[in-house]
Amino acid sequence: MLISLIVPCYNEEGSLPILYEALCDVRKAESETDPDKCFEFIFVNDGSRDKTASIIKEFAANDKSVKYVFFSRNFGKEAAMYAGMQKAKGDYIAILDADMQDPPSLIPQMIKDLDSGEYDIVAARRVTREGEPKIRSWFARRFYKLINRMCDVEIADGARDFRLMKREVVDAILSLNERQRFSKGIFAWVGFRTKWVEHVNVERVAGETKWSFWKLFRYAIDGIVAFTTAPLRIATYAGFFFAFAGFVYMLYYFIRAIIEQIWDHVAGYPSLLCFILFLGGLILMALGLIGEYIGRIYIESKARPIYITSEESKD
Ligand code: UDP
Ligand code: MG
């Protein structure tokens, strides 16, 4: 039985040697308990600017089970995970970060859980967000509340991309070949029986996170737009509401005009302006929302590849 471990790497020269050692420990322990289990390590270099590439090549030179894919530039972690899954030949396939935030020590237990046959996926979920800016945790929690209210699929708060999956699951994920990939949603969308293992937040061993607040914010919007069309309905509902309110207002004035016999209303300039500004804002917002979706249709319709490879290990 082959187990593939996929590691997306972007500027990870500091963490890679530590991770590789940990992976070798897992392999050693696992093959001692069950000699039937073989491993392949797939490193996807997502256009790093540091020594990541040469470190990976060095691993590959000394270790036959190290495979790699190098991207021609930085395509993002989503693309790196996709490339890794395409390359993986294992019966079980895991994805883990290079920075040790996804503890490799959990892998043996995950393998056992899949072996039991009760689950198709074992996924990690962090139950604390210590070491993370407070404001970021707050926004993250709001995001999960919001997206879960709008989407049909349940996206677990704190779920990481760290997971061990059976072949069938990975094939299902690969069959979703959209360009704007939001993995947290894709993982939930394909379904299968998932076991959650919980762990506390671990800080990265070296280097720094590639996520700024704004990148995360864009990512959240991308996730919502990718997985639900619910926001489009806001415009419809608001439209109904204002049309109805306008109608009632009209009736009211009409009846009042008849009763009071006043036919020339010229006052009300500020209220008129407020209404115009408010409605204009709403209309622009609705247009922007539609634009978000159209933009994505445009990008998908170009059907560009998800990543470009510059170099790859031979199988
Ligand atoms: N990563 C990647 N491409 C990117 C950004 C990140 O392959 O454009 C990898 C990175 O090397 C790491 C993982 O994705 O292995 C998670 O990145 P990071 O630790 O920066 O994210 P965080 O853990 O802070 O969410
Ligand atoms: Mg990290």
XYZ file of C-alpha atoms and ligand atoms in Angstrom, residues 7-12 44 46 74-77 80 96-99 101 160 204 208-211 215, ligand 1:
50
model
C 3.639 19.336 0.760
C 2.982 22.701 -0.907
C 6.038 24.903 -0.387
C 6.465 28.594 -0.930
C 9.665 30.073 0.473
C 10.084 27.350 3.067
C 5.303 21.149 -4.810
C 5.101 27.076 -5.733
C 3.776 31.452 -7.642
C 0.303 30.076 -8.372
C -0.940 29.832 -4.786
C -1.453 27.019 -2.342
C -0.027 23.537 -5.422
C 0.264 18.978 4.912
C 1.900 22.369 5.279
C 5.640 22.717 5.144
C 5.828 24.807 8.294
C 1.702 23.679 11.647
C -7.270 22.981 8.028
C 5.198 27.732 12.305
C 6.498 33.676 8.200
C 2.926 33.303 7.091
C 2.062 34.317 3.536
C -1.338 35.563 4.564
C -5.353 38.453 1.402
N 1.964 28.081 0.321
C 2.064 27.833 -1.045
N 1.848 28.864 -1.917
C 1.508 30.114 -1.492
C 1.385 30.336 -0.104
C 1.605 29.304 0.771
O 2.349 26.724 -1.461
O 1.330 30.990 -2.329
C 2.199 26.969 1.271
C 3.225 27.289 2.343
O 4.535 26.998 1.913
C 2.800 26.381 3.462
C 1.274 26.342 3.310
O 1.013 26.720 1.961
O 3.308 25.073 3.317
C 0.568 27.235 4.282
O 1.062 28.543 4.196
P 1.186 29.487 5.451
O 1.888 28.774 6.564
O 1.772 30.765 4.992
O -0.336 29.717 5.839
P -0.976 29.683 7.300
O -0.487 28.427 7.969
O -0.515 30.907 7.969
O -2.449 29.646 7.043
